[in-house]
């Protein structure tokens, strides 16, 4: 959507579908009519921040549809020039299903905690790497005769006789390395000196990239019931990871589709604005004072910049959806193609571009050419007074190729290393260096589509080295 004040000026079909209102209804209504009263203050603060030119992170809130249904959305808003002032360009991603999934996950976590506390067995959560106790239930205190706060941080071998500690450590390590659970009949030492026999069942899990071991110390007669309860709890935790992964993938796909549709729909009103500005410029030429003519020129140039940004956004949104099938691609041939495309810029700047023998990789030749052309084009554009010198090399490191594009240009301050890969982010004025600021964002998306990473090493005045990686594995299998 495009909104000025609290009125919509442009809504796309997906926005209409989400809210249940027609385009005519949306353009006539107060935008806050879509919001529950308790969410309006947050919306007002974010809108004010955006229109002041301050960055606003995507945020979640609710909307009320025409049918009275409340749905959760993720909203991303930016400020754009519009009708001689500022307007909000925003997109909503329906995250209702994700919110419901998160609620189910919370309920599962609460059930898991209740199961731990209501279980008739002692349950411990251990760090797979150190063997230390991370969490346990009250039954552990009953079993060991040790307060829960004292159990935390204990090493698992301290639960067993000292003379058998090495044996239990080996069993623990074998279980972690195999990733498989074990069931053992073990001797447990209470604080008062008594020794107990307990069935100890362990299972290894990956939670948030961290391996944990769940240990259940139980009576044989209650084993079946406890195993079934814990199995359900584990399935719930695994479902949490799977659901979040699917929701994230769907959200990314929806965001790309929205970027394409929104950009496409913005073309027509922008063309109208540009046409009227040009008509005004022709009809009023020589009739206005210098300041008014400057205003018209600024409006025309702003419309042209907006057109370029929309076209860039369209191209950016297509990178992940319209890429070609990966095939064996000779990077040296791609480089030759790129140098032909850049011939005019090379001759104009006096640039000297060299490259080593480059490998063959599995990839989209067109996108790899776009990647190298953007990096080389930047090296030529952001040059010092002396002619640019650029060198491209590649080195194999393990299962990936590490490419380097090295130049002798103006360099980059390290504090901007992350910012330069964000779409439409610029470090210089348009008067200093033309462009929309999308080139490196395109590079990042292309590299990530190919399963690689991209980063930069530079310092102001000392040139830059842009690195990116491409996998080796695909070409070897081919």
Coordinates of C-alpha atoms in Angstrom, one line a residue:
X1 CA 0.0 0.0 0.0
X2 CA 0.8 3.7 -0.2
X3 CA -0.6 5.8 2.5
X4 CA -0.6 9.6 3.1
X5 CA -1.8 10.7 6.5
X6 CA -4.4 8.1 7.5
X7 CA -5.7 7.6 3.9
X8 CA -4.7 4.9 1.5
X9 CA -3.7 6.1 -2.0
X10 CA -2.8 2.7 -3.4
X11 CA -3.6 -0.8 -2.4
X12 CA -2.8 -4.0 -4.3
X13 CA -5.0 -7.0 -4.8
X14 CA -3.2 -9.0 -2.0
X15 CA -3.9 -6.2 0.5
X16 CA -7.5 -6.3 -0.5
X17 CA -7.6 -10.0 -0.1
X18 CA -6.0 -9.9 3.3
X19 CA -8.4 -7.2 4.6
X20 CA -11.6 -8.4 2.8
X21 CA -12.3 -4.8 1.6
X22 CA -12.5 -3.7 -2.0
X23 CA -10.1 -1.1 -3.4
X24 CA -12.9 1.5 -3.4
X25 CA -13.7 0.8 0.3
X26 CA -10.1 1.0 1.3
X27 CA -9.4 4.3 -0.5
X28 CA -12.4 5.9 1.2
X29 CA -11.9 4.6 4.8
X30 CA -9.7 5.8 7.7
X31 CA -6.7 3.4 7.7
X32 CA -7.0 3.1 11.5
X33 CA -10.3 1.4 11.0
X34 CA -8.3 -1.8 10.2
X35 CA -6.6 -1.7 13.6
X36 CA -7.8 -2.8 17.0
X37 CA -7.9 0.3 19.3
X38 CA -5.1 -1.1 21.5
X39 CA -2.7 -1.4 18.4
X40 CA -3.2 2.1 17.1
X41 CA -0.6 3.9 19.3
X42 CA 2.1 1.6 18.1
X43 CA 1.1 2.2 14.5
X44 CA 1.1 6.0 15.1
X45 CA 4.6 5.9 16.6
X46 CA 6.0 3.8 13.7
X47 CA 4.3 6.0 11.0
X48 CA 5.7 9.2 12.6
X49 CA 9.2 7.7 12.8
X50 CA 9.1 6.6 9.2
X51 CA 7.9 10.0 7.9
X52 CA 10.6 11.7 9.9
X53 CA 13.1 9.6 7.9
X54 CA 14.1 7.4 10.8
X55 CA 14.6 3.7 10.2
X56 CA 11.8 1.5 11.4
X57 CA 12.2 -2.2 11.8
X58 CA 9.5 -4.6 10.7
X59 CA 6.9 -5.1 13.4
X60 CA 4.0 -7.3 14.2
X61 CA 0.4 -6.2 14.9
X62 CA -3.2 -7.2 14.3
X63 CA -5.7 -6.1 11.6
X64 CA -9.4 -6.6 11.7
X65 CA -10.9 -7.8 8.4
X66 CA -14.2 -6.7 6.9
X67 CA -15.6 -10.0 8.2
X68 CA -14.6 -9.1 11.7
X69 CA -11.8 -11.6 11.9
X70 CA -8.6 -10.6 13.7
X71 CA -5.4 -11.6 11.8
X72 CA -1.7 -11.1 12.7
X73 CA 0.6 -9.4 10.1
X74 CA 4.2 -8.4 9.8
X75 CA 4.4 -4.9 8.5
X76 CA 7.4 -3.2 6.9
X77 CA 7.2 0.5 6.1
X78 CA 9.4 3.0 4.4
X79 CA 9.0 6.7 3.6
X80 CA 8.8 7.7 -0.1
X81 CA 8.4 11.1 -1.9
X82 CA 4.8 11.4 -2.9
X83 CA 2.7 14.3 -4.3
X84 CA 5.3 16.8 -3.3
X85 CA 5.5 15.5 0.3
X86 CA 6.2 12.2 2.1
X87 CA 4.1 9.1 2.1
X88 CA 4.4 5.6 3.6
X89 CA 5.0 2.6 1.4
X90 CA 4.3 -0.5 3.3
X91 CA 3.7 -4.2 2.9
X92 CA 1.9 -6.6 5.2
X93 CA 2.7 -10.3 5.4
X94 CA 0.0 -12.5 6.9
X95 CA 1.7 -14.3 9.9
X96 CA -1.5 -15.6 11.5
X97 CA -0.6 -19.2 10.9
X98 CA 2.8 -18.6 12.4
X99 CA 1.3 -16.9 15.5
X100 CA -1.0 -19.8 16.0
X101 CA 1.9 -22.2 15.6
X102 CA 3.9 -20.2 18.2
X103 CA 0.9 -20.4 20.6
X104 CA 0.8 -24.2 20.1
X105 CA 4.6 -24.3 20.7
X106 CA 4.1 -22.3 24.0
X107 CA 1.4 -24.7 25.0
X108 CA 3.7 -27.6 24.2
X109 CA 6.5 -26.1 26.3
X110 CA 4.1 -25.6 29.2
X111 CA 3.0 -29.2 28.9
X112 CA 6.6 -30.3 28.7
X113 CA 7.4 -28.4 32.0
X114 CA 4.2 -29.8 33.6
X115 CA 5.2 -33.3 32.5
X116 CA 8.6 -32.8 34.0
X117 CA 7.2 -31.6 37.3
X118 CA 4.4 -34.1 37.5
X119 CA 6.5 -37.1 36.4
X120 CA 7.1 -39.8 38.9
X121 CA 10.7 -40.0 37.8
X122 CA 13.7 -37.8 38.1
X123 CA 14.4 -35.9 34.9
X124 CA 17.6 -34.1 34.2
X125 CA 18.7 -32.0 31.2
X126 CA 22.5 -32.2 30.6
X127 CA 24.9 -30.1 28.4
X128 CA 26.1 -32.6 25.8
X129 CA 29.5 -31.0 25.6
X130 CA 30.4 -30.5 29.3
X131 CA 28.1 -33.1 30.9
X132 CA 26.9 -30.5 33.4
X133 CA 23.3 -30.5 34.7
X134 CA 21.3 -27.6 33.1
X135 CA 17.8 -28.3 34.5
X136 CA 16.0 -30.9 36.6
X137 CA 12.7 -31.5 38.3
X138 CA 11.7 -31.8 41.9
X139 CA 11.7 -35.6 41.7
X140 CA 15.5 -35.4 41.2
X141 CA 15.7 -33.8 44.7
X142 CA 13.6 -36.6 46.1
X143 CA 15.7 -39.3 44.4
X144 CA 19.1 -37.8 45.2
X145 CA 18.4 -36.1 48.5
X146 CA 20.0 -33.0 47.1
X147 CA 18.2 -29.6 46.7
X148 CA 17.5 -28.7 43.0
X149 CA 19.7 -25.6 43.2
X150 CA 22.7 -27.8 44.3
X151 CA 22.0 -30.3 41.4
X152 CA 22.4 -27.5 38.9
X153 CA 25.9 -27.5 37.5
X154 CA 26.9 -30.9 38.9
X155 CA 28.7 -33.2 36.5
X156 CA 26.7 -36.3 35.6
X157 CA 29.5 -38.6 37.0
X158 CA 28.9 -37.1 40.4
X159 CA 25.6 -39.0 40.5
X160 CA 27.4 -42.3 40.5
X161 CA 30.0 -44.0 42.7
X162 CA 33.5 -42.4 42.3
X163 CA 35.0 -45.7 41.3
X164 CA 32.6 -46.1 38.3
X165 CA 32.8 -42.5 37.1
X166 CA 35.1 -43.3 34.1
X167 CA 32.8 -46.0 32.9
X168 CA 29.7 -43.7 33.0
X169 CA 31.7 -40.9 31.3
X170 CA 32.5 -43.3 28.4
X171 CA 28.8 -44.3 28.1
X172 CA 27.8 -40.6 28.0
X173 CA 30.3 -39.7 25.3
X174 CA 29.4 -42.6 23.2
X175 CA 25.7 -41.7 23.4
X176 CA 26.5 -38.0 22.4
X177 CA 28.7 -39.0 19.5
X178 CA 26.3 -41.5 18.1
X179 CA 23.3 -39.2 18.8
X180 CA 21.4 -42.3 20.0
X181 CA 19.8 -42.7 23.4
X182 CA 20.8 -45.4 25.9
X183 CA 19.1 -47.3 28.7
X184 CA 21.3 -48.5 31.5
X185 CA 20.8 -50.0 34.9
X186 CA 22.9 -47.7 37.0
X187 CA 24.0 -47.1 40.6
X188 CA 22.9 -43.7 42.0
X189 CA 24.5 -42.2 45.0
X190 CA 22.3 -40.1 47.4
X191 CA 23.8 -37.3 49.5
X192 CA 23.1 -39.3 52.7
X193 CA 25.5 -42.1 51.4
X194 CA 22.8 -44.5 50.4
X195 CA 23.1 -46.2 46.9
X196 CA 20.1 -46.7 44.7
X197 CA 19.5 -48.7 41.5
X198 CA 17.8 -46.9 38.8
X199 CA 17.0 -47.3 35.1
X200 CA 18.7 -44.3 33.4
X201 CA 17.4 -43.6 29.9
X202 CA 19.2 -40.9 28.0
X203 CA 18.3 -39.1 24.7
X204 CA 20.3 -36.6 22.7
X205 CA 18.6 -33.5 21.1
X206 CA 19.6 -30.5 19.1
X207 CA 17.8 -27.4 20.4
X208 CA 18.7 -24.1 18.8
X209 CA 22.0 -25.4 17.5
X210 CA 23.0 -26.7 21.0
X211 CA 23.1 -30.4 21.8
X212 CA 21.5 -31.5 25.0
X213 CA 21.1 -34.8 26.7
X214 CA 17.9 -35.6 28.5
X215 CA 18.3 -38.2 31.3
X216 CA 15.4 -39.9 33.0
X217 CA 16.0 -41.8 36.2
X218 CA 12.9 -44.0 36.8
X219 CA 11.4 -47.1 38.4
X220 CA 11.0 -50.1 36.1
X221 CA 7.3 -50.4 36.8
X222 CA 6.6 -46.8 35.6
X223 CA 8.9 -46.9 32.5
X224 CA 6.3 -47.3 29.8
X225 CA 4.1 -44.4 31.0
X226 CA 7.0 -42.1 31.4
X227 CA 8.5 -43.0 28.0
X228 CA 5.3 -42.2 26.2
X229 CA 4.9 -38.8 27.9
X230 CA 8.4 -37.8 27.1
X231 CA 8.2 -39.1 23.6
X232 CA 5.2 -36.8 23.0
X233 CA 7.1 -33.9 24.5
X234 CA 10.0 -34.5 22.3
X235 CA 7.8 -34.7 19.2
X236 CA 6.3 -31.4 20.2
X237 CA 9.7 -29.7 20.4
X238 CA 10.7 -31.1 17.0
X239 CA 7.5 -29.9 15.6
X240 CA 8.3 -26.4 16.9
X241 CA 11.5 -26.3 14.8
X242 CA 9.8 -27.8 11.7
X243 CA 6.9 -25.3 11.9
X244 CA 9.1 -22.3 12.3
X245 CA 11.3 -23.3 9.4
X246 CA 8.3 -23.8 7.1
X247 CA 6.7 -20.4 8.2
X248 CA 10.0 -18.6 7.6
X249 CA 10.3 -20.1 4.2
X250 CA 6.7 -19.1 3.3
X251 CA 7.2 -15.6 4.7
X252 CA 10.3 -15.1 2.5
X253 CA 8.4 -16.3 -0.6
X254 CA 5.4 -14.1 0.2
X255 CA 7.7 -11.1 0.7
X256 CA 9.4 -11.7 -2.7
X257 CA 6.0 -12.0 -4.4
X258 CA 4.8 -8.8 -2.7
X259 CA 8.0 -6.9 -3.7
X260 CA 7.3 -7.8 -7.3
X261 CA 3.6 -7.0 -7.3
X262 CA 4.0 -3.7 -5.4
X263 CA 6.8 -2.6 -7.6
X264 CA 4.8 -3.5 -10.7
X265 CA 1.7 -1.6 -9.5
X266 CA 3.8 1.5 -8.7
X267 CA 5.0 1.9 -12.3
X268 CA 1.7 3.3 -13.7
X269 CA 1.2 6.2 -11.2
X270 CA 4.9 7.0 -11.4
X271 CA 4.7 7.3 -15.2
X272 CA 1.7 9.6 -14.8
X273 CA 3.6 11.8 -12.4
X274 CA 6.6 11.9 -14.7
X275 CA 4.4 12.8 -17.7
X276 CA 2.7 15.6 -16.0
X277 CA 5.9 17.0 -14.7
X278 CA 7.4 17.0 -18.2
X279 CA 4.2 18.6 -19.6
X280 CA 4.4 21.3 -16.9
X281 CA 8.0 21.9 -17.7
X282 CA 7.3 22.3 -21.5
X283 CA 4.2 24.5 -21.1
X284 CA 5.7 26.8 -18.4
X285 CA 9.2 27.1 -19.8
X286 CA 10.2 30.8 -19.7
X287 CA 7.0 31.7 -17.8
X288 CA 8.2 30.9 -14.3
X289 CA 11.0 32.3 -12.1
X290 CA 14.2 30.4 -11.7
X291 CA 13.2 28.9 -8.4
X292 CA 10.0 27.4 -9.7
X293 CA 11.9 26.0 -12.7
X294 CA 14.4 24.4 -10.3
X295 CA 11.5 22.8 -8.4
X296 CA 10.1 21.3 -11.6
X297 CA 13.6 20.0 -12.5
X298 CA 13.9 18.4 -9.0
X299 CA 10.5 16.7 -9.3
X300 CA 11.5 15.3 -12.7
X301 CA 14.8 14.0 -11.4
X302 CA 13.1 12.5 -8.4
X303 CA 10.6 10.7 -10.6
X304 CA 13.4 9.3 -12.7
X305 CA 15.2 8.1 -9.5
X306 CA 12.1 6.4 -8.3
X307 CA 11.6 4.7 -11.7
X308 CA 15.1 3.3 -11.5
X309 CA 14.6 2.2 -7.9
X310 CA 11.4 0.4 -8.8
X311 CA 13.0 -1.3 -11.8
X312 CA 15.9 -2.4 -9.5
X313 CA 13.4 -3.7 -7.0
X314 CA 11.6 -5.7 -9.6
X315 CA 14.9 -7.2 -10.8
X316 CA 15.9 -7.9 -7.2
X317 CA 12.6 -9.7 -6.4
X318 CA 13.1 -11.9 -9.5
X319 CA 16.5 -13.2 -8.5
X320 CA 15.2 -16.0 -6.4
X321 CA 12.3 -16.9 -8.6
X322 CA 13.5 -16.6 -12.2
X323 CA 17.0 -18.0 -11.9
X324 CA 18.1 -20.6 -14.4
X325 CA 19.0 -24.2 -13.6
X326 CA 22.5 -24.6 -12.3
X327 CA 24.9 -26.0 -14.8
X328 CA 28.7 -26.4 -15.0
X329 CA 29.9 -22.8 -15.7
X330 CA 33.4 -21.7 -16.6
X331 CA 34.1 -18.6 -14.6
X332 CA 36.9 -17.5 -17.0
X333 CA 34.4 -17.4 -19.8
X334 CA 32.0 -15.5 -17.6
X335 CA 34.8 -13.0 -16.9
X336 CA 35.5 -12.5 -20.6
X337 CA 31.8 -11.8 -21.2
X338 CA 31.8 -9.2 -18.3
X339 CA 34.8 -7.4 -19.7
X340 CA 33.1 -7.0 -23.0
X341 CA 30.1 -5.5 -21.2
X342 CA 32.3 -3.1 -19.3
X343 CA 34.5 -2.1 -22.2
X344 CA 33.3 1.5 -22.4
X345 CA 33.7 2.1 -18.6
X346 CA 37.2 0.5 -18.8
X347 CA 38.3 2.7 -21.6
X348 CA 36.9 5.9 -20.1
X349 CA 38.5 5.3 -16.7
X350 CA 41.8 3.8 -18.0
X351 CA 41.2 0.8 -15.8
X352 CA 43.5 -2.3 -15.8
X353 CA 41.6 -5.5 -15.0
X354 CA 43.4 -8.8 -14.6
X355 CA 42.4 -12.2 -13.4
X356 CA 43.9 -15.6 -12.6
X357 CA 42.8 -18.9 -13.9
X358 CA 39.2 -19.2 -12.6
X359 CA 37.5 -22.5 -11.8
X360 CA 34.4 -24.2 -13.2
X361 CA 31.4 -24.1 -10.8
X362 CA 27.8 -25.2 -10.8
X363 CA 25.7 -22.1 -11.2
X364 CA 23.6 -19.8 -13.2
X365 CA 25.9 -18.2 -15.7
X366 CA 23.8 -15.1 -16.2
X367 CA 23.6 -14.4 -12.5
X368 CA 27.3 -15.1 -12.0
X369 CA 28.0 -12.6 -14.8
X370 CA 25.8 -10.1 -13.0
X371 CA 27.7 -10.7 -9.8
X372 CA 31.1 -10.1 -11.3
X373 CA 29.9 -7.2 -13.4
X374 CA 28.5 -5.4 -10.3
X375 CA 31.7 -5.9 -8.3
X376 CA 34.0 -4.8 -11.2
X377 CA 31.7 -1.9 -12.0
X378 CA 31.9 -0.7 -8.4
X379 CA 35.7 -1.0 -8.4
X380 CA 35.8 1.2 -11.5
X381 CA 33.2 3.7 -10.2
X382 CA 34.6 4.2 -6.7
X383 CA 38.1 5.0 -7.8
X384 CA 40.6 7.5 -6.7
X385 CA 42.4 10.0 -9.0
X386 CA 44.7 7.4 -10.4
X387 CA 43.4 4.8 -12.9
X388 CA 41.6 1.8 -11.3
X389 CA 43.5 -1.5 -11.0
X390 CA 41.4 -4.6 -10.3
X391 CA 42.4 -8.2 -9.9
X392 CA 40.1 -11.2 -9.7
X393 CA 41.4 -14.5 -8.2
X394 CA 40.0 -17.8 -6.8
X395 CA 41.4 -20.2 -4.2
X396 CA 40.0 -23.6 -3.1
X397 CA 39.5 -24.0 0.6
X398 CA 38.0 -27.3 1.6
X399 CA 34.6 -27.7 0.0
X400 CA 34.3 -24.2 -1.5
X401 CA 36.0 -21.8 -3.8
X402 CA 36.9 -18.4 -2.3
X403 CA 36.8 -15.6 -5.0
X404 CA 38.5 -12.3 -4.4
X405 CA 37.9 -9.0 -6.3
X406 CA 40.7 -6.6 -5.2
X407 CA 40.9 -2.9 -6.2
X408 CA 42.9 0.2 -5.4
X409 CA 39.9 2.5 -5.0
X410 CA 38.6 4.8 -2.2
X411 CA 38.0 1.9 0.2
X412 CA 35.3 1.5 2.8
X413 CA 35.1 2.4 6.5
X414 CA 34.7 -0.9 8.5
X415 CA 31.7 0.4 10.3
X416 CA 29.7 0.2 7.1
X417 CA 30.7 -3.4 6.1
X418 CA 27.2 -4.8 6.9
X419 CA 25.3 -1.8 5.7
X420 CA 26.6 -1.8 2.1
X421 CA 24.9 -5.2 1.4
X422 CA 21.4 -3.8 2.4
X423 CA 19.2 -2.9 -0.5
X424 CA 19.1 0.8 -1.4
X425 CA 21.8 1.7 1.2
X426 CA 24.3 4.3 0.0
X427 CA 27.5 5.7 1.6
X428 CA 27.8 8.6 -0.9
X429 CA 25.6 11.3 -2.4
X430 CA 24.2 10.9 -5.9
X431 CA 26.2 13.8 -7.0
X432 CA 29.4 12.0 -6.0
X433 CA 28.5 8.6 -7.4
X434 CA 25.4 7.9 -9.4
X435 CA 23.2 4.7 -8.8
X436 CA 20.4 3.4 -6.6
X437 CA 22.5 1.5 -4.1
X438 CA 21.1 -2.0 -5.0
X439 CA 24.2 -3.5 -6.6
X440 CA 25.8 -5.2 -3.6
X441 CA 22.4 -6.3 -2.3
X442 CA 22.0 -8.1 -5.7
X443 CA 25.5 -9.6 -5.3
X444 CA 24.6 -10.9 -1.8
X445 CA 21.3 -12.5 -3.0
X446 CA 23.0 -14.2 -6.0
X447 CA 25.8 -15.6 -3.8
X448 CA 23.3 -16.9 -1.2
X449 CA 21.2 -18.5 -4.0
X450 CA 24.4 -20.4 -5.0
X451 CA 25.0 -21.5 -1.4
X452 CA 27.8 -19.1 -0.6
X453 CA 28.8 -16.1 1.5
X454 CA 30.0 -12.6 0.6
X455 CA 32.0 -10.1 2.7
X456 CA 34.4 -7.3 2.4
X457 CA 37.8 -6.3 3.8
X458 CA 38.7 -2.6 3.3
X459 CA 39.9 0.6 4.8
X460 CA 39.3 4.2 3.7
X461 CA 41.8 5.2 1.0
X462 CA 43.4 1.8 0.8
X463 CA 41.2 0.0 -1.7
X464 CA 38.8 -2.9 -1.0
X465 CA 38.7 -6.7 -1.4
X466 CA 35.3 -8.3 -1.9
X467 CA 35.3 -12.0 -1.1
X468 CA 32.6 -14.5 -2.0
X469 CA 32.4 -18.3 -1.9
X470 CA 30.9 -20.9 -4.2
X471 CA 30.5 -24.6 -3.4
X472 CA 32.9 -27.2 -5.0
X473 CA 30.6 -30.2 -4.3
X474 CA 28.1 -29.7 -7.1
X475 CA 30.7 -29.6 -9.9
X476 CA 32.4 -32.7 -8.6
X477 CA 29.2 -34.7 -8.6
X478 CA 28.4 -33.4 -12.1

